[in-house]
CSV table of C-alpha atoms in Angstrom, one decimal:
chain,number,residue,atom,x,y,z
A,23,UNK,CA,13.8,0.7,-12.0
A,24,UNK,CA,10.5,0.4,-10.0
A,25,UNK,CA,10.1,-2.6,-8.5
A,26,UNK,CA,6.8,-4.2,-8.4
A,27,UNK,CA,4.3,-4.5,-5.7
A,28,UNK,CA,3.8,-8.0,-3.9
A,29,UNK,CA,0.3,-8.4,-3.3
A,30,UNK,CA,-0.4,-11.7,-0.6
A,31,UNK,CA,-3.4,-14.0,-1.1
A,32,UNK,CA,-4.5,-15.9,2.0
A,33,UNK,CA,-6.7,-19.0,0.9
A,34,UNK,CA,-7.0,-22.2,2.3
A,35,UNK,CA,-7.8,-24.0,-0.4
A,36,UNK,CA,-5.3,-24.3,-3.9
A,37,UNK,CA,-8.3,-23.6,-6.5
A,38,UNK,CA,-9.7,-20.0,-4.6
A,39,UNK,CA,-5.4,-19.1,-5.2
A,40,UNK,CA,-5.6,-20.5,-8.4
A,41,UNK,CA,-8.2,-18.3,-9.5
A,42,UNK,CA,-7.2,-15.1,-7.8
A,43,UNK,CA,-3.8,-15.0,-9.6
A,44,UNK,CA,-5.9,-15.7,-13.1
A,45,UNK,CA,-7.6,-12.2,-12.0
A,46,UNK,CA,-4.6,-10.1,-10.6
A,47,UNK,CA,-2.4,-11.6,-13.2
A,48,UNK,CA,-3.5,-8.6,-15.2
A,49,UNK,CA,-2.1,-6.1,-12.7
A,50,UNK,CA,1.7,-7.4,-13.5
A,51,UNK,CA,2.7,-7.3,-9.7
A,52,UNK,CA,4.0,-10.0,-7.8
A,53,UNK,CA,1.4,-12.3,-6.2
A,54,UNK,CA,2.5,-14.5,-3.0
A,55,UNK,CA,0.6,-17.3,-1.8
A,56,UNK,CA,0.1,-18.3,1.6
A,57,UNK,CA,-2.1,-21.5,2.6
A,58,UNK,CA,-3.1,-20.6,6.4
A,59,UNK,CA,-3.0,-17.5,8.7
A,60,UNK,CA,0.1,-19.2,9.9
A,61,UNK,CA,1.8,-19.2,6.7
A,62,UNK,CA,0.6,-15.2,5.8
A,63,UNK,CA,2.0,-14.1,9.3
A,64,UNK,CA,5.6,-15.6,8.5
A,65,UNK,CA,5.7,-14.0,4.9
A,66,UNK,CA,4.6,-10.5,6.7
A,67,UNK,CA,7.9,-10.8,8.6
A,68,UNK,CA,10.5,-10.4,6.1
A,69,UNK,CA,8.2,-8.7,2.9
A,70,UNK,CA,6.1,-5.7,2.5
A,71,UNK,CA,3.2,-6.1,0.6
A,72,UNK,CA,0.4,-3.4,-1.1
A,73,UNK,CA,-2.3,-5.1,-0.3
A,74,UNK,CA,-3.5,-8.7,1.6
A,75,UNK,CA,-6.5,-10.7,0.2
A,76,UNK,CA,-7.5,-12.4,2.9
A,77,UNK,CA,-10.2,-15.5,3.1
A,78,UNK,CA,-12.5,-15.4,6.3
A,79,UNK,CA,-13.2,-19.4,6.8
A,80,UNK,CA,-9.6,-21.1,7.0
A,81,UNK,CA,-9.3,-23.8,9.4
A,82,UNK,CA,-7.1,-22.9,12.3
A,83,UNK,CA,-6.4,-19.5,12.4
A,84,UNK,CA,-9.1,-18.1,10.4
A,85,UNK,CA,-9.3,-14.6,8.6
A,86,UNK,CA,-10.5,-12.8,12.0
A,87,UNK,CA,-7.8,-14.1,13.9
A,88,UNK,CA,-5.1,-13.4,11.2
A,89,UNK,CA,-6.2,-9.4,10.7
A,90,UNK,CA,-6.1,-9.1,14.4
A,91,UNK,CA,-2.6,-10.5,14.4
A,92,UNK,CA,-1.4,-8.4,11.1
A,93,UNK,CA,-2.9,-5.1,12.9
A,94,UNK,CA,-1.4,-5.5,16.1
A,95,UNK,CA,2.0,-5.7,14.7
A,96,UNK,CA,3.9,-1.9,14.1
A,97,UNK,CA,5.3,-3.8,10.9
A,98,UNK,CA,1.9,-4.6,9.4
A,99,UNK,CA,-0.9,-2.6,10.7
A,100,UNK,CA,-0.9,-0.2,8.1
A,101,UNK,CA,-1.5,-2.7,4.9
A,102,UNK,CA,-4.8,-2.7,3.4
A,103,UNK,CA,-6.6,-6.3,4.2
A,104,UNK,CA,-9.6,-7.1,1.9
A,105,UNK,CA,-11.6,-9.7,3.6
A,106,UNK,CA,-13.2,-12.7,1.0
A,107,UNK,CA,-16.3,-14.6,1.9
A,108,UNK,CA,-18.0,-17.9,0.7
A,109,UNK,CA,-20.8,-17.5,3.5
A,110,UNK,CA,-22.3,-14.3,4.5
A,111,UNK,CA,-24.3,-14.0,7.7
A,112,UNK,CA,-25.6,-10.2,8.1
A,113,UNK,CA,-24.6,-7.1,8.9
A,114,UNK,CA,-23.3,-8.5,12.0
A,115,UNK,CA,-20.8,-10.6,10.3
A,116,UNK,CA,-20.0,-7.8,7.5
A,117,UNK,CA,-18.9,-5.5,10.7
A,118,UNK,CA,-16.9,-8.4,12.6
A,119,UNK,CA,-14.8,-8.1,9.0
A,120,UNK,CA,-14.2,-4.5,9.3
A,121,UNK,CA,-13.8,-3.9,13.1
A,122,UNK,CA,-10.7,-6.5,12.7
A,123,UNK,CA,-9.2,-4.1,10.6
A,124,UNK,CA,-10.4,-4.9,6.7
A,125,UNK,CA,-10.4,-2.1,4.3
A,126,UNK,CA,-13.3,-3.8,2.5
A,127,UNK,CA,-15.6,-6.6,2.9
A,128,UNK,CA,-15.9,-9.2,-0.5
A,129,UNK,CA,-18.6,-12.0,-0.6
A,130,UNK,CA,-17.8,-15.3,-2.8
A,131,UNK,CA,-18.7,-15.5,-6.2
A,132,UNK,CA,-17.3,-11.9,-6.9
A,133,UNK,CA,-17.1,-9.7,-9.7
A,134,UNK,CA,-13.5,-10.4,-11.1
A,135,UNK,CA,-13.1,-6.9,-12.6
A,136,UNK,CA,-14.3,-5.6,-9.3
A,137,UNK,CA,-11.6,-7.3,-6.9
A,138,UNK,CA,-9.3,-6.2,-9.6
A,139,UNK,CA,-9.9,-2.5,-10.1
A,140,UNK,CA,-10.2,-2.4,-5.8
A,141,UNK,CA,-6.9,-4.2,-5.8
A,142,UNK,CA,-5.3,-1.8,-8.4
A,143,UNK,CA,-6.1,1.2,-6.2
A,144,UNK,CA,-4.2,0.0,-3.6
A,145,UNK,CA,-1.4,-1.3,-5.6
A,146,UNK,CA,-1.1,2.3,-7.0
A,147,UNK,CA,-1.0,4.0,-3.7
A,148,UNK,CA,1.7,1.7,-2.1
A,149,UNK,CA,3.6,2.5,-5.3
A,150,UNK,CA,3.5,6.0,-4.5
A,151,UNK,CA,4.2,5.8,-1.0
A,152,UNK,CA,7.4,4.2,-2.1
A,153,UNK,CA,8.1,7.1,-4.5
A,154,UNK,CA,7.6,9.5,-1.5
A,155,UNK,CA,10.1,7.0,0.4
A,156,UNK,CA,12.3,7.6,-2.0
A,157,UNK,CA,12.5,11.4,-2.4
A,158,UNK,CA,13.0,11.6,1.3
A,159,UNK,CA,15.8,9.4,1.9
A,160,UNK,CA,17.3,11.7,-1.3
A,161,UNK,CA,16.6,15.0,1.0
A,162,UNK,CA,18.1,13.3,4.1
A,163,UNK,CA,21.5,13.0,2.5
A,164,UNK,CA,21.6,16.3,0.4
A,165,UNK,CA,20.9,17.5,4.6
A,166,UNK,CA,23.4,15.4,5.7
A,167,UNK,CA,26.3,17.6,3.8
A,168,UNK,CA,29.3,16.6,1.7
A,169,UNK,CA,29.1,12.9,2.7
A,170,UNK,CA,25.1,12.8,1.9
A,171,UNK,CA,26.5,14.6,-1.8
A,172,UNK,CA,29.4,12.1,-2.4
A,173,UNK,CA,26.8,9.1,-2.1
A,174,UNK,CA,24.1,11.2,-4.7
A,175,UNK,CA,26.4,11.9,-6.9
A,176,UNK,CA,29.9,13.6,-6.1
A,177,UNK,CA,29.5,15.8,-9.3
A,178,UNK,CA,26.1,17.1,-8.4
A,179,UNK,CA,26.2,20.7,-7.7
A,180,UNK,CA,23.8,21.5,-4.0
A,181,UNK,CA,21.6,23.7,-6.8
A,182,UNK,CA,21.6,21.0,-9.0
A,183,UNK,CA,20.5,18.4,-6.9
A,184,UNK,CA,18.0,20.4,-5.5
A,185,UNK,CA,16.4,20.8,-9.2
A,186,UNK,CA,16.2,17.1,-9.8
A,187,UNK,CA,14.8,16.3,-6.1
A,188,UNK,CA,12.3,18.9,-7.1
A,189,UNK,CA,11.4,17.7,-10.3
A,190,UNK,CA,10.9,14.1,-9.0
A,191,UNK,CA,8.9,15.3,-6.5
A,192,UNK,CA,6.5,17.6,-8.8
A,193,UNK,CA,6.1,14.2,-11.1
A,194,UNK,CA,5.2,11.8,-7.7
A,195,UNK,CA,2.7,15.1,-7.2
A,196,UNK,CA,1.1,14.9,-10.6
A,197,UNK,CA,0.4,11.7,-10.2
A,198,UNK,CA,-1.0,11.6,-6.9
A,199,UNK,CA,-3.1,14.2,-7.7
A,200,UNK,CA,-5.1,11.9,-10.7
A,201,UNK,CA,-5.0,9.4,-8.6
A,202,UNK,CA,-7.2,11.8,-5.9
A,203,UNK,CA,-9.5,12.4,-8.9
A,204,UNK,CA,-9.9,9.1,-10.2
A,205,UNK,CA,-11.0,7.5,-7.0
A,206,UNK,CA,-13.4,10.8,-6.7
A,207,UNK,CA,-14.8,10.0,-10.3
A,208,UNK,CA,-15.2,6.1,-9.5
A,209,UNK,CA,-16.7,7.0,-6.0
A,210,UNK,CA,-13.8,4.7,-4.2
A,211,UNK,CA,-14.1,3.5,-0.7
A,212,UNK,CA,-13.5,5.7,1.8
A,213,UNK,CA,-10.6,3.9,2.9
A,214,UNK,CA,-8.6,4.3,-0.7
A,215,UNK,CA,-9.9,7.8,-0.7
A,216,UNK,CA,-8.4,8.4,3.4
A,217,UNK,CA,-5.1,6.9,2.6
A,218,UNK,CA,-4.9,9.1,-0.8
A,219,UNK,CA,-5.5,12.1,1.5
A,220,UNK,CA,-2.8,11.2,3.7
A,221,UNK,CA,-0.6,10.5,0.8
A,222,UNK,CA,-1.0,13.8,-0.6
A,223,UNK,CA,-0.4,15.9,3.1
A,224,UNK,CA,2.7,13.9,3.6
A,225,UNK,CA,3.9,15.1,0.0
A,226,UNK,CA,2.9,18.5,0.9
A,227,UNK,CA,5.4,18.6,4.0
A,228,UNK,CA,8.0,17.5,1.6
A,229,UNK,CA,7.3,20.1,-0.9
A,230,UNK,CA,7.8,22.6,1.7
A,231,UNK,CA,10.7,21.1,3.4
A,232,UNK,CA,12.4,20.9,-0.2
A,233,UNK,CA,11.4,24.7,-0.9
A,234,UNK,CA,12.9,25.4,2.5
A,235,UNK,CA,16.3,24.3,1.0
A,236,UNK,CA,16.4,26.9,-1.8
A,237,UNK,CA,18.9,29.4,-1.6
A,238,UNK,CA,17.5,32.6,0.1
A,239,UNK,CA,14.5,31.4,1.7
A,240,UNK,CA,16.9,31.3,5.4
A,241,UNK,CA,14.8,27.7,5.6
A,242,UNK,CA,18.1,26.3,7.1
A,243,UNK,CA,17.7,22.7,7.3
A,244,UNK,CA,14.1,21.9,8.1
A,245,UNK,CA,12.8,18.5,9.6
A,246,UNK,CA,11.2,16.1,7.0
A,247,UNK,CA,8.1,14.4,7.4
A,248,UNK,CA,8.0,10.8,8.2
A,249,UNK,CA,7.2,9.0,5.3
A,250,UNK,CA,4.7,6.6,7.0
């Protein structure tokens, strides 16, 4: 079963939570909330989340301070953080927001079914991420021999697994590859459309690696790519 993506909203006050879960309720993923930059950085040390919506003017830490403590951690760095606004103050301000690591840039009042279909993108590539996750922690015990086998599926024949991994894999790469297209048909950021990009070349290195495995291609047992 697939387990659904936690998404973390960072708000200081109860009402701008409130009102974000009304708008990702839609989404059907799991929404944490997190009152301060304090709180956000203790739930980022024992969950992994898809995306972080993150409000710029918190007392205490505020939004700034929190990306630059989310991106200098190897745990974290690599989730999306979408930055929300009440105040805007320039271009200058807009760039503060993306040079502390923000994959976007959202001004208060927003377009609900905006910040929803941004979210969603997100949401989708963690999810595949996690499929690719998956399909490489299946290759690293079919590599690992009889042991790797016996914790599969002690019935499964090396051919036979081999068929499944590649069928799971050619489904993760059908959807991947709408995914690409969508965000070129909706003209997505450019950070969606980077991270789709990297999605597909790392499920390109596992396509080959699996192909290596076939009988008769003398592949032997290739090296995976990492799945980050």
């Amino acid at each position: 079963m697939v387990q659904k993506a936690k998404i973390l909203l960072v708000d200081d006050r109860p009402e701008n939570l409130l009102a974000l879960e009304a708008i990702l309720s839609a989404l059907d993923q799991t929404l944490v909330r997190a009152s301060s930059g304090e709180e956000a950085l203790k739930a980022l040390l024992t969950d992994d989340f898809a995306v972080i919506l993150l409000d710029v003017q918190m007392p205490g830490m505020d939004g700034f301070e929190t990306a630059a403590h989310i991106k200098r951690r190897e745990r974290t760095r690599d989730i999306p953080i979408i930055f929300l606004t009440a105040i805007n103050h320039g271009p200058h301000h807009t760039f503060r927001g993306y040079a502390a690591g923000a994959v976007d840039y959202i001004s208060k009042p927003f377009d609900p079914w905006v910040l929803r279909a941004k979210v969603s993108v997100f949401v989708e590539l963690y999810m595949k991420n996690c499929q690719l996750r998956e399909q490489a922690a299946l290759l690293r015990l079919q590599l690992e021999g009889g042991g790797g086998r016996a914790a599969v599926g002690a019935a499964k024949e090396p051919a036979g697994l081999l068929a499944e991994l590649s069928a799971r894999l050619a489904a993760v790469e059908e959807q991947a590859e709408a995914l690409s297209k969508q965000l070129d048909d909706e003209s997505a950021d450019a950070a969606a459309v980077a991270t789709a990009a990297h999605l597909e070349r790392k499920l390109t290195g596992l396509r080959r690696a699996l192909d290596a495995l076939e009988p008769g291609t003398g592949g032997g047992a290739p090296s995976l790519p990492s799945p980050n």
